[in-house]
Coordinates of C-alpha atoms (C1' of nucleotides) in Angstrom, one line a residue:
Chain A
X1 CA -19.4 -47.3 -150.1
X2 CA -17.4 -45.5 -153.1
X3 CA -15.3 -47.4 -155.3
X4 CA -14.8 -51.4 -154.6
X5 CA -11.4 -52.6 -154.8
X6 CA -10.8 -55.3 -157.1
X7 CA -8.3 -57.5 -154.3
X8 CA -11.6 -56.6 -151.6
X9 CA -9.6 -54.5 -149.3
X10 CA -8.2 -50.9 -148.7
X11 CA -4.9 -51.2 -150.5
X12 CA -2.7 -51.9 -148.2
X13 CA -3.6 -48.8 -146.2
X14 CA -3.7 -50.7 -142.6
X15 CA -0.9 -50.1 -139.9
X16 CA 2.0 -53.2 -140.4
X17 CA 3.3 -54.8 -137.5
X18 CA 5.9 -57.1 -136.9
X19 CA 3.5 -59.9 -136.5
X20 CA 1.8 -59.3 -139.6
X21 CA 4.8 -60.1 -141.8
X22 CA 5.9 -63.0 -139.9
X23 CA 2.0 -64.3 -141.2
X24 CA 3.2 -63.5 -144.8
X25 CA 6.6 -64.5 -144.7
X26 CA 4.7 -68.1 -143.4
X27 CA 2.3 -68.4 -145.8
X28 CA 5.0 -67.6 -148.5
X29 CA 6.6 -70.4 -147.4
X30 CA 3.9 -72.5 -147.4
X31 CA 1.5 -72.5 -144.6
X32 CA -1.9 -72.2 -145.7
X33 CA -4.0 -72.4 -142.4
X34 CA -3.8 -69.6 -139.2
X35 CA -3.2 -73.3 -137.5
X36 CA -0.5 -74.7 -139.4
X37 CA 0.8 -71.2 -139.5
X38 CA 1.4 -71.3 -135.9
X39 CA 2.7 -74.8 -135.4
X40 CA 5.3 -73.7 -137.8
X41 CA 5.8 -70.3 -135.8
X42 CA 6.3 -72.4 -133.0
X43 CA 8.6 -74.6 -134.3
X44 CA 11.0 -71.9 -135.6
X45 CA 10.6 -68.2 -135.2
X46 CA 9.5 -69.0 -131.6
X47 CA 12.5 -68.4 -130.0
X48 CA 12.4 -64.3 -130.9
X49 CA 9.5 -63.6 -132.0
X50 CA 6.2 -65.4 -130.1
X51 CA 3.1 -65.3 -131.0
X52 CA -0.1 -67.1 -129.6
X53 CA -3.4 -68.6 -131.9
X54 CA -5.2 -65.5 -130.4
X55 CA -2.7 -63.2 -131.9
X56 CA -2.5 -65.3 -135.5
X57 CA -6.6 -65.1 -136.2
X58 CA -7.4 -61.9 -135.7
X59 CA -4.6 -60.6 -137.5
X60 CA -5.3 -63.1 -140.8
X61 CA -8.5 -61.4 -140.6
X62 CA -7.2 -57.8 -141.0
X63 CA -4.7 -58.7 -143.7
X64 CA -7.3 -60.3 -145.4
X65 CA -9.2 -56.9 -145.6
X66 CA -6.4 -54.8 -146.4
X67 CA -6.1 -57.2 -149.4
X68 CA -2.2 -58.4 -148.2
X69 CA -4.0 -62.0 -148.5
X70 CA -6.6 -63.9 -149.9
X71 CA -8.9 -66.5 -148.2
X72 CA -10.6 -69.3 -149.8
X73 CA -12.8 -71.6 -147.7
X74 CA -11.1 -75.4 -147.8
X75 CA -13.1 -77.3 -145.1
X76 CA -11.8 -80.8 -144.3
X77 CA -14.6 -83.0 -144.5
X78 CA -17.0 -81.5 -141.7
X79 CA -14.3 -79.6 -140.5
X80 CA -13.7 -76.2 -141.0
X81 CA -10.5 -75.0 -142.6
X82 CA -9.5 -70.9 -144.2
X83 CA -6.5 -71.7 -146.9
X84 CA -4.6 -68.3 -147.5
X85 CA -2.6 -67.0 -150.3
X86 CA -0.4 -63.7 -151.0
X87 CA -1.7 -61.5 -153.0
X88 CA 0.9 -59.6 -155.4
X89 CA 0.0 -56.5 -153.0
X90 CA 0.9 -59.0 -149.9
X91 CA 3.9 -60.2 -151.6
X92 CA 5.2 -56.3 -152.2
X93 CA 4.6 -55.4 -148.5
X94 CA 6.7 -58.5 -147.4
X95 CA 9.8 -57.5 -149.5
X96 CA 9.1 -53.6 -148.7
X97 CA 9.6 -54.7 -145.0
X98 CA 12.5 -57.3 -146.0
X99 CA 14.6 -54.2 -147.7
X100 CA 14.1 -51.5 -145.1
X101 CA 16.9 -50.1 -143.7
X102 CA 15.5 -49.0 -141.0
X103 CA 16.8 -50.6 -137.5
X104 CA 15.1 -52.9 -136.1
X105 CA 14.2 -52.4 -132.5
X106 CA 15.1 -55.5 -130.2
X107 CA 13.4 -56.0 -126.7
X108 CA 14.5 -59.0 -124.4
X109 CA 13.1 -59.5 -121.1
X110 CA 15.7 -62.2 -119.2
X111 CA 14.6 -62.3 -115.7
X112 CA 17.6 -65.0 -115.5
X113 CA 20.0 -62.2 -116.4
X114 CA 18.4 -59.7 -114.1
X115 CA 18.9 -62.1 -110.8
X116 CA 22.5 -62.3 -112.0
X117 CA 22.9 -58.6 -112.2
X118 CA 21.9 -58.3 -108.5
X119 CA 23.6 -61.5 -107.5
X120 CA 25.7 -59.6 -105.1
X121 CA 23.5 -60.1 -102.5
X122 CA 23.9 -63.9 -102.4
X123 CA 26.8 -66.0 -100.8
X124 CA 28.9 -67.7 -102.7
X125 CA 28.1 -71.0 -102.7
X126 CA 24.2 -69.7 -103.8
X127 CA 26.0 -67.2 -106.6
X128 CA 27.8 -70.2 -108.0
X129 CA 24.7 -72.4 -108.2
X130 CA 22.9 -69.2 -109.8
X131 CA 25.4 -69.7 -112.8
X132 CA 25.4 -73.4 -113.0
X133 CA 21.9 -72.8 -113.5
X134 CA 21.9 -70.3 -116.4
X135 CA 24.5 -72.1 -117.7
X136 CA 22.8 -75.3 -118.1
X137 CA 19.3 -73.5 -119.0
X138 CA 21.1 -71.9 -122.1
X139 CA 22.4 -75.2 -123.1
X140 CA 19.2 -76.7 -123.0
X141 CA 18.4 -73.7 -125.4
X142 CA 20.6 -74.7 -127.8
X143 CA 19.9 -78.4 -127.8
X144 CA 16.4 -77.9 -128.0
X145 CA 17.1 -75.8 -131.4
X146 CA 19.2 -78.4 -132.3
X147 CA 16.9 -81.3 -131.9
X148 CA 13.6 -79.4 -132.4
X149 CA 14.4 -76.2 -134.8
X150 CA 16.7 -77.5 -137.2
X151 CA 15.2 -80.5 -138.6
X152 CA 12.3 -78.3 -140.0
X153 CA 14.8 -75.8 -141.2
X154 CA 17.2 -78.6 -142.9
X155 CA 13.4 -79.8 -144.8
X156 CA 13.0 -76.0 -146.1
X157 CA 15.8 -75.9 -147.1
X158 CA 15.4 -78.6 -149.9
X159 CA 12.9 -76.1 -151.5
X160 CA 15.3 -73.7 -151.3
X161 CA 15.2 -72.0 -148.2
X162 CA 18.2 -71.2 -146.7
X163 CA 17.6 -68.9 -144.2
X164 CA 15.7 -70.9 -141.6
X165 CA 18.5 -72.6 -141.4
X166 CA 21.1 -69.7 -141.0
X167 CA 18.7 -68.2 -138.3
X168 CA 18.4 -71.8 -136.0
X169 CA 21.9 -72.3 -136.3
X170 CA 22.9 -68.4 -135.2
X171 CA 20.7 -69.2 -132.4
X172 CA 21.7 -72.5 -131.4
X173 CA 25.7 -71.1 -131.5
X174 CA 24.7 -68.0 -129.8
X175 CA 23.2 -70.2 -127.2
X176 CA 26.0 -72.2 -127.0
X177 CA 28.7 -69.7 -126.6
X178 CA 26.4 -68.1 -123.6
X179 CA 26.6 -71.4 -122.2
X180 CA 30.1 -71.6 -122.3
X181 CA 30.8 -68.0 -121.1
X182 CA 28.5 -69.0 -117.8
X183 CA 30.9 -71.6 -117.3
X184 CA 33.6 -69.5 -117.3
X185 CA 32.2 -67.2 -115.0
X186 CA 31.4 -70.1 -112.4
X187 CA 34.8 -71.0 -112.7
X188 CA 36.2 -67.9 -111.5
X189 CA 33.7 -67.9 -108.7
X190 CA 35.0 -71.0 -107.8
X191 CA 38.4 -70.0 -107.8
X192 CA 37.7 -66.7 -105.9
X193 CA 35.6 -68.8 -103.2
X194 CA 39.2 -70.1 -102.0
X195 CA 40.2 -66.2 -101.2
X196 CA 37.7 -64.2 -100.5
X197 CA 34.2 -64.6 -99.0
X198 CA 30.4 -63.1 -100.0
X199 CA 30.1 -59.9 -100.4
X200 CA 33.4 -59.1 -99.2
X201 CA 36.2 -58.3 -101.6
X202 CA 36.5 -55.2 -103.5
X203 CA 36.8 -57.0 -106.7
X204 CA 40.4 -56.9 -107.7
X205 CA 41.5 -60.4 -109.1
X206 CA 42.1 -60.7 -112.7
X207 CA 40.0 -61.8 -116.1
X208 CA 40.2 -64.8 -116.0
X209 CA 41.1 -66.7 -119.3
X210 CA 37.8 -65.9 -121.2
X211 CA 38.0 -64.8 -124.6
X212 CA 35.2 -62.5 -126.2
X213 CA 35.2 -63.4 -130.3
X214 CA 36.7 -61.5 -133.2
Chain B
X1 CA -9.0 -54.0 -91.1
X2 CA -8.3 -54.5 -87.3
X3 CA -4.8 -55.0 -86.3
X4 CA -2.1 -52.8 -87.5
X5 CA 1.1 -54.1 -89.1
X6 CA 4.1 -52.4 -87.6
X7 CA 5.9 -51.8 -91.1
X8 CA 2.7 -50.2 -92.3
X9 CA 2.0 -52.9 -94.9
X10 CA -0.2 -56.0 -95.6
X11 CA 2.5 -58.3 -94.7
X12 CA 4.3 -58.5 -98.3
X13 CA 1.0 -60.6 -99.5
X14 CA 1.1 -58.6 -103.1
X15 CA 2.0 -60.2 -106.0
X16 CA 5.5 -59.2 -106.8
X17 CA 6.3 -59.2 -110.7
X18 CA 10.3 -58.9 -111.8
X19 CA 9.6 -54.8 -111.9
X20 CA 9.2 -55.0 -108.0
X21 CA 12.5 -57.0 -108.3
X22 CA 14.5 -54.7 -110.1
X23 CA 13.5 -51.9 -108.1
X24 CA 14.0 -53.3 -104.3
X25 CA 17.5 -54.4 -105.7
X26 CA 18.3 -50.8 -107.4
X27 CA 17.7 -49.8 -103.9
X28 CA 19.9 -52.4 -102.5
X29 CA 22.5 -50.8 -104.7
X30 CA 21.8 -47.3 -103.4
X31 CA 19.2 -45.6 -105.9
X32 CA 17.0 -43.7 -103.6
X33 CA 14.7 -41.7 -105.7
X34 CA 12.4 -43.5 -108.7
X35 CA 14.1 -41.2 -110.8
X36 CA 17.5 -42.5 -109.8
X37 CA 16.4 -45.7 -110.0
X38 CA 15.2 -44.8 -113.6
X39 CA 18.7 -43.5 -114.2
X40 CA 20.4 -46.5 -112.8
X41 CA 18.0 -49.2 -114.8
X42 CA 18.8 -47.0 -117.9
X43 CA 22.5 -47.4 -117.6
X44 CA 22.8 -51.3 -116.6
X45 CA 19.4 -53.3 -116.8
X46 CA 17.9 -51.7 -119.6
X47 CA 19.3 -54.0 -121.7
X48 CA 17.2 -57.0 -120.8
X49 CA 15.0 -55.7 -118.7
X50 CA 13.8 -52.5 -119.8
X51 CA 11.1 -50.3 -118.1
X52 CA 9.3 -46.8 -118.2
X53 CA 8.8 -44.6 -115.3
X54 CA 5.4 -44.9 -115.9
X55 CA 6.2 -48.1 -114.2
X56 CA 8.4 -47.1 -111.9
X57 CA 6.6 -44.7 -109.4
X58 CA 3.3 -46.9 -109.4
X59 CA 5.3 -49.9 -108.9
X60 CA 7.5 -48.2 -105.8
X61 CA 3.9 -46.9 -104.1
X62 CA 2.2 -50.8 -104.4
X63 CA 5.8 -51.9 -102.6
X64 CA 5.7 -49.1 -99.6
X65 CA 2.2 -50.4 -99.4
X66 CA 3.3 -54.1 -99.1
X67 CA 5.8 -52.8 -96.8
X68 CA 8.8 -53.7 -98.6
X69 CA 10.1 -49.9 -99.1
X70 CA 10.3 -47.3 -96.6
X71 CA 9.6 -43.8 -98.0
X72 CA 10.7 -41.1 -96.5
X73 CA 10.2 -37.3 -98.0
X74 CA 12.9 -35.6 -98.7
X75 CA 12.8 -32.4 -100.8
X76 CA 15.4 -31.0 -102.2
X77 CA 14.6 -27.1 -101.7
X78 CA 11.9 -26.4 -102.9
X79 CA 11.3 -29.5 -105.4
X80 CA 9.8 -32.8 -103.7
X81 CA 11.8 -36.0 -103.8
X82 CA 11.2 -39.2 -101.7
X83 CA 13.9 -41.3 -101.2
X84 CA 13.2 -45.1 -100.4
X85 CA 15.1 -47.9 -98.3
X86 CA 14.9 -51.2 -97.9
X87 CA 13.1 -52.7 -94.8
X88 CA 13.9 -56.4 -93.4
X89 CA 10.6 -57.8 -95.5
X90 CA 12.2 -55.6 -98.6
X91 CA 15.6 -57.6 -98.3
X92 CA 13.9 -61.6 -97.5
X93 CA 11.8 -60.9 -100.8
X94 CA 14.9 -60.2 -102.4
X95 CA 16.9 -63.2 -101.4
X96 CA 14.4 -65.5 -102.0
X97 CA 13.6 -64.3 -105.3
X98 CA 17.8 -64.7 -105.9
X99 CA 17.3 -68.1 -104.7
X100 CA 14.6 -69.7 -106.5
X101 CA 15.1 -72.5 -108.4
X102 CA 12.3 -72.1 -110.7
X103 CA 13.7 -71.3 -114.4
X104 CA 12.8 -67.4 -115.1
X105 CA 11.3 -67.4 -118.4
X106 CA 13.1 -65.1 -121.3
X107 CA 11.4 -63.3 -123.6
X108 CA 13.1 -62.0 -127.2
X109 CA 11.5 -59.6 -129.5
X110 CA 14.2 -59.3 -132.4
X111 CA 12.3 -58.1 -135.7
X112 CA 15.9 -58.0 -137.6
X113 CA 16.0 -62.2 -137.0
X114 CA 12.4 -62.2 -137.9
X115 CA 13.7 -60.1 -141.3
X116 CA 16.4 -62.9 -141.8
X117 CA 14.4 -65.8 -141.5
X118 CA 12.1 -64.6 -144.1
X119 CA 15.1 -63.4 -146.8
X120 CA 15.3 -65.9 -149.2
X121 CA 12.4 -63.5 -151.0
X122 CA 15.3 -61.1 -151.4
X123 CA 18.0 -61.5 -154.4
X124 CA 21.3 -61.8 -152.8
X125 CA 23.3 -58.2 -152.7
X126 CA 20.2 -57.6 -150.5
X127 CA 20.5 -60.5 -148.7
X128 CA 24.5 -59.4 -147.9
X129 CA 23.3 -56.0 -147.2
X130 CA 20.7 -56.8 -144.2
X131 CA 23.5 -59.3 -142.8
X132 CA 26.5 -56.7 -142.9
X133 CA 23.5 -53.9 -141.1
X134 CA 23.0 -56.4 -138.5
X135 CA 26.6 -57.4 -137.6
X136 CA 27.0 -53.1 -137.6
X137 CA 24.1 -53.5 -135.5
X138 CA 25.4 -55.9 -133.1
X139 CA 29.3 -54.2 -133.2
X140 CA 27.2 -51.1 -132.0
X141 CA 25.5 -52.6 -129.3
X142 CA 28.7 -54.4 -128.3
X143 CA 30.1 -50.6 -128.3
X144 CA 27.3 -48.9 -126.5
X145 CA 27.8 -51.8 -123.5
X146 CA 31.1 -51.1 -123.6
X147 CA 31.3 -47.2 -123.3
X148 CA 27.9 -46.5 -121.7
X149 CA 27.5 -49.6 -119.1
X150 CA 30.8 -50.6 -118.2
X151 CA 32.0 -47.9 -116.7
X152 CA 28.8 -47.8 -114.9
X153 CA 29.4 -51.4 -113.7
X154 CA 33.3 -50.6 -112.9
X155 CA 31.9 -48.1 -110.3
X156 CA 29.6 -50.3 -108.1
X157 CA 32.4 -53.2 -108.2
X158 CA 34.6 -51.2 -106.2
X159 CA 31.9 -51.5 -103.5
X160 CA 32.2 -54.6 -103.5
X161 CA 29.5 -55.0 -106.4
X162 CA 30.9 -57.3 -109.2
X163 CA 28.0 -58.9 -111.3
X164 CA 26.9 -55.6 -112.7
X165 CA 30.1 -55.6 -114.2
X166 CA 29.9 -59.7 -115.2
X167 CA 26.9 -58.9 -116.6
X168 CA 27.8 -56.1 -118.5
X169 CA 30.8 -57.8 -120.1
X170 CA 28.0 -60.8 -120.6
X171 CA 26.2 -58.8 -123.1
X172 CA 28.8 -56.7 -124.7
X173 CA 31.0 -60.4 -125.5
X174 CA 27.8 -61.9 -126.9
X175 CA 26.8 -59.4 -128.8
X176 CA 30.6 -58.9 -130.1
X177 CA 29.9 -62.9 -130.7
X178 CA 27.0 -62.2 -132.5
X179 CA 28.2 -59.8 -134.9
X180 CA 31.7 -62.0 -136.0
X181 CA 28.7 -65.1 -136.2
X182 CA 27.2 -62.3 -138.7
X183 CA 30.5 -61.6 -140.4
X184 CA 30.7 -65.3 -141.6
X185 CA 27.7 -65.4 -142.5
X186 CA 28.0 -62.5 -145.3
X187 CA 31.3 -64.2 -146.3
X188 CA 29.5 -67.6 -146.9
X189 CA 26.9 -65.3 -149.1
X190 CA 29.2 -63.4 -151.0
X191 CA 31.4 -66.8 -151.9
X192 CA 27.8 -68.4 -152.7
X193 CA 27.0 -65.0 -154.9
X194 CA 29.6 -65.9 -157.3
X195 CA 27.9 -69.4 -158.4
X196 CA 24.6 -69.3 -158.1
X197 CA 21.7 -66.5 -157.9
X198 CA 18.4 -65.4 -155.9
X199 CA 16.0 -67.8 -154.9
X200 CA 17.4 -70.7 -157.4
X201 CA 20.1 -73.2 -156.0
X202 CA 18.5 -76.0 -154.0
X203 CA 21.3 -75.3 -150.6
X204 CA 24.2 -78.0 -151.2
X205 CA 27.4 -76.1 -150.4
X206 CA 29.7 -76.4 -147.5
X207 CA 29.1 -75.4 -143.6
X208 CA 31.9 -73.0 -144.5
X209 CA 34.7 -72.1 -141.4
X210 CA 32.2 -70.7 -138.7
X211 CA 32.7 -72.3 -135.3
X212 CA 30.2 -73.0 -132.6
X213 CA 32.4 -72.3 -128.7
X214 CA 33.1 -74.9 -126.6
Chain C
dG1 C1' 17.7 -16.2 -120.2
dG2 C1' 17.5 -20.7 -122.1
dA3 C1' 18.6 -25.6 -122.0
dA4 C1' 19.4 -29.6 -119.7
dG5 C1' 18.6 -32.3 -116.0
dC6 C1' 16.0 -33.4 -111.6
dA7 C1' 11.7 -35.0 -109.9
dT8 C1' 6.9 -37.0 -109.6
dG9 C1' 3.0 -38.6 -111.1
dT10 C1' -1.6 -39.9 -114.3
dA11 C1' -4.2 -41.2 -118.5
dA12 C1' -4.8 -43.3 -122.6
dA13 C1' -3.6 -46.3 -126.0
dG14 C1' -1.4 -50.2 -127.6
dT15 C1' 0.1 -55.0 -127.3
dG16 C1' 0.1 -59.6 -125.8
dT17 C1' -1.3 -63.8 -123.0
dT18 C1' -4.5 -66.9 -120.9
dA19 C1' -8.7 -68.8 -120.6
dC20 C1' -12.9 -69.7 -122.6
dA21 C1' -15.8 -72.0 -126.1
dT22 C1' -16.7 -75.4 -129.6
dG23 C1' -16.3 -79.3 -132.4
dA24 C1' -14.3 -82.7 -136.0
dT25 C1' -10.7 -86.1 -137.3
dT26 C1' -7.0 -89.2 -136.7
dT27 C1' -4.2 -92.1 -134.0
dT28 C1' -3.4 -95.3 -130.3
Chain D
dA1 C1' -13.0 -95.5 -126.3
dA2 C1' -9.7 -92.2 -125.2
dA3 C1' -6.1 -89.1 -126.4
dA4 C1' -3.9 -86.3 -129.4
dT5 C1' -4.2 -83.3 -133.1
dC6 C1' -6.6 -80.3 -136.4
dA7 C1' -9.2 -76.1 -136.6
dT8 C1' -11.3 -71.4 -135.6
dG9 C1' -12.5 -68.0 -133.1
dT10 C1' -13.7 -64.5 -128.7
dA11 C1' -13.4 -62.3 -124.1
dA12 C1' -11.0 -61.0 -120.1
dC13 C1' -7.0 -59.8 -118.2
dA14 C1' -2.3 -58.3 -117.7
dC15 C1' 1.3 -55.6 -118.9
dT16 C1' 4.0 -51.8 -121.3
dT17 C1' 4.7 -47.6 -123.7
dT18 C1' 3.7 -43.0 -125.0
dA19 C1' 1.8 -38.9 -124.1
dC20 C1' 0.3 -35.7 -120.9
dA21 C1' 0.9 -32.5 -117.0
dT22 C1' 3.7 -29.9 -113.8
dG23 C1' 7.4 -27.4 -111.7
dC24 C1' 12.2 -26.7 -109.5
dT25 C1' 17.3 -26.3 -110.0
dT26 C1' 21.6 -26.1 -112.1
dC27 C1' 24.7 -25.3 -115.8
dC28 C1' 26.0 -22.6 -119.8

DNA sequence: GGAAGCATGTAAAGTGTTACATGATTTT
DNA sequence: AAAATCATGTAACACTTTACATGCTTCC
């Protein structure tokens, strides 16, 4: 009804989320297909922000009417295949969201942090296994950037790209440091575990020789 | 049907989610009411585990029910209250779920990563700007931890409590790690500002003096 | 007397994941 | 020939948040 838009859509009127610019931002840098956009997604913004193929569809769909991007039909052979584009009013909304000053919020759910919080209620020997554990899960976080992340984000970064790159190695050191921190804690479980016994002491014994940055 | 269970429960067959987790432990810790325990998870979980109270007083009926909390009214004048305790079902459930060996998954939401990854559309005194408001961002968070949790944290260790307080100074050293990661970040972009611009050099310059721990 | 905090809950809306459903093409 | 990958979508379920709804008590 009323007046078409020339782009097809409502100009840009729809309700933004998160997961719609991450579908801009990866088609700006080159994935054409809700498919290849996820691989991509998987392979580097995974790791803080998931999203699934059920998410990605749906979503193309609505920025597609709200005129943010434009779909041609590109089947291969028999198969069938959407190719997307930014439109300028796709592009604007991307950098819109890119200059806010607004603060991001940040959610993390760490069930491996919560157990730790209420470790208290282990033995010693279990409490010190608990940490070995995180520890070694968070450096398997960072190797797994390392070996999985950052090869993609060294190949955008020939087009230049440089922020991939920035973001998998923030992560892969932020990883590491946690790693390292765990071990430091372990160790002055250890060292306690000589003293005093679960769920005895009334904590008293010093800091130990870790270092928080700056 | 049939037989009775003497705790009043079906035997702890529910399915227990991290929630139930959090609150049998904040009850372990002596939160008695679901708004204490609201309180409590505000001031020390909340961080990487948040939750609602919408979750809270459901979540606290379905465990009475499985027989893992004891409720017991207990009004204070005029104004109901029910305060909860552990029972022997409560306290396995909890130290098996401490013990498991299964790696807890971690969820991160962080839309100011998703922001970075995608900044090469920006020119580069916005690019420096959105770093320096995250490292503030991070600083702040590292400060909140410090004032609002750790005192918090310092309170339960003198009952003999101390990974509240490990895994308060967890989050407050990583984020402080974050934000001097940050730091060097901007530095590396303000250096990079003075020889070439936006969007054009194809990434060749140095991994400049950051350094990953260990 | 008003504001802040204590206290408990429900309903609706929003968000996200898993499973379902299908089929072509390429690689081994 | 089978397995992996490419490719697109829907439906059901699970989970969370926000808003609604109510009322007492304590502090200023």
């Amino acid at each position: 009804m009323g007046f078409a838009n020339p782009v097809g859509g409502d100009g840009g009127t729809m309700k933004l989320r998160p997961v719609s610019y991450l579908l801009l931002g990866m088609v700006r840098l080159g994935a054409r297909s809700g498919y290849a956009i996820k691989k991509a997604a998987d392979l580097s913004t995974h790791a803080f922000w998931p999203t699934s193929l059920a998410q990605v569809y749906p979503e193309l769909g609505r920025l597609e009417q709200a005129g943010l991007l434009a779909r041609r039909e590109d089947p291969r052979g028999a198969r069938a295949r959407a190719e997307y584009s930014l439109t300028a009013l796709g592009s604007d909304s991307l950098l819109t969201w890119l200059s806010s000053t607004r603060e991001p919020p940040t959610k993390v759910r760490d069930e491996g942090l919560l157990r730790l919080f209420f470790a208290d209620a282990l033995g010693r020997e279990e409490q010190i296994a608990m940490v070995t554990r995180m520890a070694a899960s968070a450096r398997a976080a960072a190797a797994e950037i390392a070996e999985q992340v950052l090869p993609t984000a060294e190949a955008v970064e020939d087009h230049g790209n440089r922020f991939p790159l920035a973001v998998a190695r923030f992560g892969a050191d932020v990883y590491a440091y946690s790693a390292a921190w765990l071990d430091g804690l372990r160790q002055e479980l250890e060292a306690a575990g000589e003293e005093d016994e679960p769920r005895a002491g009334a904590g008293r014994e010093g800091r130990a020789t870790r270092q928080p940055p700056e």
